[in-house]
Amino acid sequence: MNNNKDIKKKLAERLELVKAAEILKVSRQNKKLVPNEKTAFIIWNLPAIKTCPYACPNCKAACYARKAEQAYPDCLPARERNFKDSLKADFVDRMTKTILTIAKGTRKQEIIVRIHESGDFYNKEYTDKWLAIMDNCKIDKRIKFIAYTKSFPYFDGVKLPKNFSLRASVWNDTKPEMLEIIRRNNWNIYTAVEKFETGDKFTRCRCSDCATCGKCWKNYKDIRCEIH
């Protein structure tokens, strides 16, 4: 019991430091992440490919995030702004305040923070910033973080926070040494195929409404979708 009190006290002290931080601009939904009466979303994006150090050739060729940057004039500038913000020393404080402010303003049962609908963890320092943000946000049990990533080396051997669901993004050209990192860390997998095959072991994701499905941030071991 005393340990829980100490944790809460330390969190309160830490969060006191972020009160002066400036709120960041985040997205609240996309075509699949649509809020409902139970679930709210917070989405953080970075420029596609530029921030994806471990992107494989197949991933680059089929990158839907890149297509969005080419189709919508405001998309890439917004992601570039986010990238610049992520480099700043106060990013952890600003993102913490942004997420907790949004959470405080809603009574929904869960708040899902989707890290990188576009982009990825581009270096270890940036990855550690997000781990610090997750630690700060554990004060609100409704907040859960989800990320599909190919930046496996930055998480290798890291004890992941309980409020974070990491999905290892795999294609058929993912290198063996990267697959070995996934294996030894026992991460859940997310992969895409041209067409579903009968008899495969993966959980199939067909949904167009992630808020209702929720498989990606729940404890489903391996998930497969069709390329879209």
Short mmCIF file of C-alpha atoms in Angstrom, two decimals:
data_model
loop_
_atom_site.label_atom_id
_atom_site.label_comp_id
_atom_site.label_asym_id
_atom_site.label_seq_id
_atom_site.Cartn_x
_atom_site.Cartn_y
_atom_site.Cartn_z
CA MET A 1 0.00 0.00 0.00
CA ASN A 2 2.78 2.43 0.92
CA ASN A 3 4.51 1.59 -2.35
CA ASN A 4 1.38 2.63 -4.28
CA LYS A 5 1.24 5.89 -2.34
CA ASP A 6 4.89 6.59 -3.12
CA ILE A 7 4.31 5.95 -6.82
CA LYS A 8 1.31 8.28 -6.89
CA LYS A 9 3.27 10.95 -5.02
CA LYS A 10 6.17 10.75 -7.47
CA LEU A 11 3.79 10.91 -10.42
CA ALA A 12 2.03 13.94 -8.96
CA GLU A 13 5.38 15.69 -8.48
CA ARG A 14 6.44 14.85 -12.02
CA LEU A 15 3.17 16.04 -13.51
CA GLU A 16 3.41 19.28 -11.59
CA LEU A 17 6.41 20.07 -13.79
CA VAL A 18 4.42 19.76 -17.04
CA LYS A 19 1.72 22.29 -16.13
CA ALA A 20 3.51 25.08 -17.96
CA ALA A 21 4.10 22.98 -21.07
CA GLU A 22 2.43 23.93 -24.33
CA ILE A 23 -0.22 21.61 -25.77
CA LEU A 24 0.72 19.77 -28.98
CA LYS A 25 -1.52 19.38 -32.01
CA VAL A 26 -2.71 15.79 -32.36
CA SER A 27 -5.32 14.01 -34.46
CA ARG A 28 -8.40 12.55 -32.80
CA GLN A 29 -9.56 10.12 -35.48
CA ASN A 30 -8.98 8.69 -38.94
CA LYS A 31 -10.99 6.43 -41.25
CA LYS A 32 -10.63 3.41 -38.96
CA LEU A 33 -9.99 5.00 -35.58
CA VAL A 34 -13.40 6.56 -35.06
CA PRO A 35 -14.41 7.49 -31.48
CA ASN A 36 -17.51 5.88 -30.05
CA GLU A 37 -19.35 6.03 -26.73
CA LYS A 38 -16.64 3.93 -25.06
CA THR A 39 -13.34 4.80 -26.77
CA ALA A 40 -11.46 8.01 -27.58
CA PHE A 41 -8.35 8.23 -29.76
CA ILE A 42 -5.21 10.35 -29.86
CA ILE A 43 -3.04 9.95 -32.97
CA TRP A 44 0.54 11.17 -33.42
CA ASN A 45 2.14 11.13 -36.86
CA LEU A 46 5.57 11.78 -38.35
CA PRO A 47 6.71 12.02 -42.00
CA ALA A 48 6.56 8.66 -43.74
CA ILE A 49 9.79 6.84 -44.70
CA LYS A 50 11.98 9.77 -43.55
CA THR A 51 11.45 8.67 -39.95
CA CYS A 52 11.43 4.93 -40.67
CA PRO A 53 15.06 3.76 -40.33
CA TYR A 54 14.21 0.06 -40.59
CA ALA A 55 11.59 0.19 -43.34
CA CYS A 56 11.93 -2.77 -45.70
CA PRO A 57 11.55 -2.44 -49.51
CA ASN A 58 8.05 -3.94 -49.55
CA CYS A 59 6.94 -1.54 -46.83
CA LYS A 60 8.22 1.48 -48.76
CA ALA A 61 6.57 0.30 -51.96
CA ALA A 62 3.14 -0.12 -50.36
CA CYS A 63 3.31 2.79 -47.88
CA TYR A 64 -0.23 4.12 -47.48
CA ALA A 65 1.06 6.95 -45.27
CA ARG A 66 3.19 8.24 -48.13
CA LYS A 67 0.14 8.17 -50.39
CA ALA A 68 -1.72 10.40 -47.94
CA GLU A 69 1.15 12.90 -47.95
CA GLN A 70 0.95 13.09 -51.72
CA ALA A 71 -2.85 13.32 -51.85
CA TYR A 72 -3.50 15.96 -49.18
CA PRO A 73 -1.49 19.24 -49.25
CA ASP A 74 -1.73 19.88 -45.50
CA CYS A 75 -0.67 16.38 -44.47
CA LEU A 76 3.12 16.45 -44.87
CA PRO A 77 3.62 19.96 -43.38
CA ALA A 78 1.70 18.87 -40.26
CA ARG A 79 3.86 15.77 -39.91
CA GLU A 80 7.03 17.79 -40.44
CA ARG A 81 5.89 20.14 -37.66
CA ASN A 82 5.40 17.13 -35.39
CA PHE A 83 8.86 15.84 -36.25
CA LYS A 84 10.43 19.17 -35.27
CA ASP A 85 8.46 19.17 -32.01
CA SER A 86 9.62 15.63 -31.24
CA LEU A 87 13.25 16.77 -31.39
CA LYS A 88 12.79 19.41 -28.72
CA ALA A 89 13.88 18.94 -25.12
CA ASP A 90 10.36 19.61 -23.81
CA PHE A 91 8.62 17.00 -25.99
CA VAL A 92 7.96 14.62 -23.08
CA ASP A 93 6.35 17.36 -20.99
CA ARG A 94 4.27 18.68 -23.88
CA MET A 95 3.00 15.27 -24.99
CA THR A 96 2.27 14.23 -21.42
CA LYS A 97 0.22 17.36 -20.87
CA THR A 98 -1.57 16.94 -24.21
CA ILE A 99 -2.65 13.36 -23.48
CA LEU A 100 -3.66 13.96 -19.87
CA THR A 101 -5.60 17.13 -20.78
CA ILE A 102 -7.59 15.24 -23.41
CA ALA A 103 -8.17 12.36 -20.99
CA LYS A 104 -9.36 14.73 -18.28
CA GLY A 105 -11.88 16.20 -20.70
CA THR A 106 -13.62 12.91 -21.45
CA ARG A 107 -15.46 10.28 -19.42
CA LYS A 108 -14.89 7.53 -21.94
CA GLN A 109 -13.75 4.18 -20.62
CA GLU A 110 -10.54 4.01 -22.67
CA ILE A 111 -8.25 6.47 -24.41
CA ILE A 112 -6.08 4.84 -27.08
CA VAL A 113 -2.92 6.69 -28.09
CA ARG A 114 -1.90 5.52 -31.56
CA ILE A 115 1.79 6.31 -31.97
CA HIS A 116 2.66 6.67 -35.67
CA GLU A 117 -0.19 6.08 -38.05
CA SER A 118 2.64 7.48 -40.18
CA GLY A 119 6.35 7.27 -39.37
CA ASP A 120 8.21 5.24 -36.76
CA PHE A 121 10.59 5.46 -33.81
CA TYR A 122 13.51 7.07 -35.63
CA ASN A 123 16.22 6.75 -32.95
CA LYS A 124 16.76 5.50 -29.39
CA GLU A 125 16.47 8.93 -27.80
CA TYR A 126 13.04 9.50 -29.35
CA THR A 127 11.97 6.00 -28.31
CA ASP A 128 12.99 6.70 -24.73
CA LYS A 129 10.95 9.89 -24.78
CA TRP A 130 7.84 7.87 -25.54
CA LEU A 131 8.62 5.38 -22.80
CA ALA A 132 8.84 8.34 -20.38
CA ILE A 133 5.49 9.65 -21.64
CA MET A 134 3.90 6.24 -21.05
CA ASP A 135 5.30 6.22 -17.53
CA ASN A 136 3.88 9.68 -16.86
CA CYS A 137 0.44 8.72 -18.18
CA LYS A 138 0.02 5.58 -16.10
CA ILE A 139 -1.64 7.81 -13.51
CA ASP A 140 -4.82 7.42 -15.65
CA LYS A 141 -5.57 3.71 -16.10
CA ARG A 142 -7.81 4.39 -19.10
CA ILE A 143 -4.89 5.49 -21.26
CA LYS A 144 -3.32 2.79 -23.46
CA PHE A 145 -0.60 3.19 -26.07
CA ILE A 146 -0.38 1.21 -29.31
CA ALA A 147 2.39 1.23 -31.91
CA TYR A 148 3.15 -0.86 -34.97
CA THR A 149 6.90 -0.64 -35.44
CA LYS A 150 9.85 -1.96 -37.38
CA SER A 151 12.35 -0.22 -35.11
CA PHE A 152 12.99 -3.42 -33.17
CA PRO A 153 16.58 -2.66 -32.05
CA TYR A 154 15.40 0.33 -29.99
CA PHE A 155 13.11 -1.93 -27.91
CA ASP A 156 15.31 -5.02 -27.77
CA GLY A 157 15.56 -6.16 -24.15
CA VAL A 158 13.40 -3.30 -22.86
CA LYS A 159 10.74 -4.11 -20.27
CA LEU A 160 7.68 -2.59 -21.90
CA PRO A 161 5.18 -0.63 -19.78
CA LYS A 162 1.91 -2.38 -19.02
CA ASN A 163 -0.01 0.43 -20.72
CA PHE A 164 1.82 -0.14 -24.03
CA SER A 165 0.96 -2.63 -26.75
CA LEU A 166 3.85 -3.05 -29.18
CA ARG A 167 3.07 -4.77 -32.49
CA ALA A 168 6.09 -5.91 -34.47
CA SER A 169 5.35 -4.97 -38.08
CA VAL A 170 6.54 -7.77 -40.36
CA TRP A 171 6.61 -8.28 -44.13
CA ASN A 172 7.84 -11.24 -46.14
CA ASP A 173 11.16 -9.45 -46.70
CA THR A 174 11.85 -8.73 -43.02
CA LYS A 175 15.46 -9.75 -42.35
CA PRO A 176 16.16 -12.87 -40.26
CA GLU A 177 18.13 -10.93 -37.65
CA MET A 178 15.10 -8.68 -37.13
CA LEU A 179 12.80 -11.70 -36.78
CA GLU A 180 15.18 -13.04 -34.14
CA ILE A 181 14.72 -9.84 -32.09
CA ILE A 182 10.96 -10.38 -32.21
CA ARG A 183 11.33 -14.02 -31.18
CA ARG A 184 13.53 -13.44 -28.16
CA ASN A 185 11.34 -10.59 -26.89
CA ASN A 186 8.14 -12.54 -27.54
CA TRP A 187 6.38 -9.60 -29.16
CA ASN A 188 3.00 -9.72 -30.84
CA ILE A 189 3.12 -9.48 -34.64
CA TYR A 190 1.17 -7.48 -37.18
CA THR A 191 1.60 -8.30 -40.85
CA ALA A 192 -0.10 -7.60 -44.17
CA VAL A 193 -0.69 -9.93 -47.12
CA GLU A 194 -2.13 -9.56 -50.61
CA LYS A 195 -4.87 -12.06 -49.80
CA PHE A 196 -5.81 -14.22 -46.82
CA GLU A 197 -4.90 -17.91 -47.08
CA THR A 198 -6.77 -20.81 -45.54
CA GLY A 199 -5.22 -22.55 -42.58
CA ASP A 200 -2.81 -19.84 -41.44
CA LYS A 201 -2.26 -19.35 -37.70
CA PHE A 202 -2.79 -15.60 -37.63
CA THR A 203 -5.87 -13.79 -36.34
CA ARG A 204 -7.45 -12.13 -39.36
CA CYS A 205 -8.23 -8.45 -39.19
CA ARG A 206 -11.02 -7.49 -41.57
CA CYS A 207 -12.60 -4.68 -39.62
CA SER A 208 -13.07 -1.10 -40.76
CA ASP A 209 -13.95 0.04 -37.24
CA CYS A 210 -10.99 -0.36 -34.88
CA ALA A 211 -12.86 1.11 -31.93
CA THR A 212 -15.32 -1.79 -31.98
CA CYS A 213 -12.70 -4.46 -32.75
CA GLY A 214 -9.78 -3.46 -30.51
CA LYS A 215 -7.74 -6.59 -31.28
CA CYS A 216 -4.55 -4.60 -31.88
CA TRP A 217 -4.30 -3.24 -28.34
CA LYS A 218 -5.63 -6.40 -26.69
CA ASN A 219 -3.67 -9.57 -26.12
CA TYR A 220 -4.03 -11.19 -29.54
CA LYS A 221 -0.72 -12.83 -30.36
CA ASP A 222 -0.45 -12.43 -34.14
CA ILE A 223 -2.68 -10.39 -36.44
CA ARG A 224 -2.80 -10.31 -40.22
CA CYS A 225 -4.63 -7.90 -42.51
CA GLU A 226 -5.01 -7.64 -46.25
CA ILE A 227 -3.06 -4.83 -47.92
CA HIS A 228 -5.31 -1.80 -48.27
#
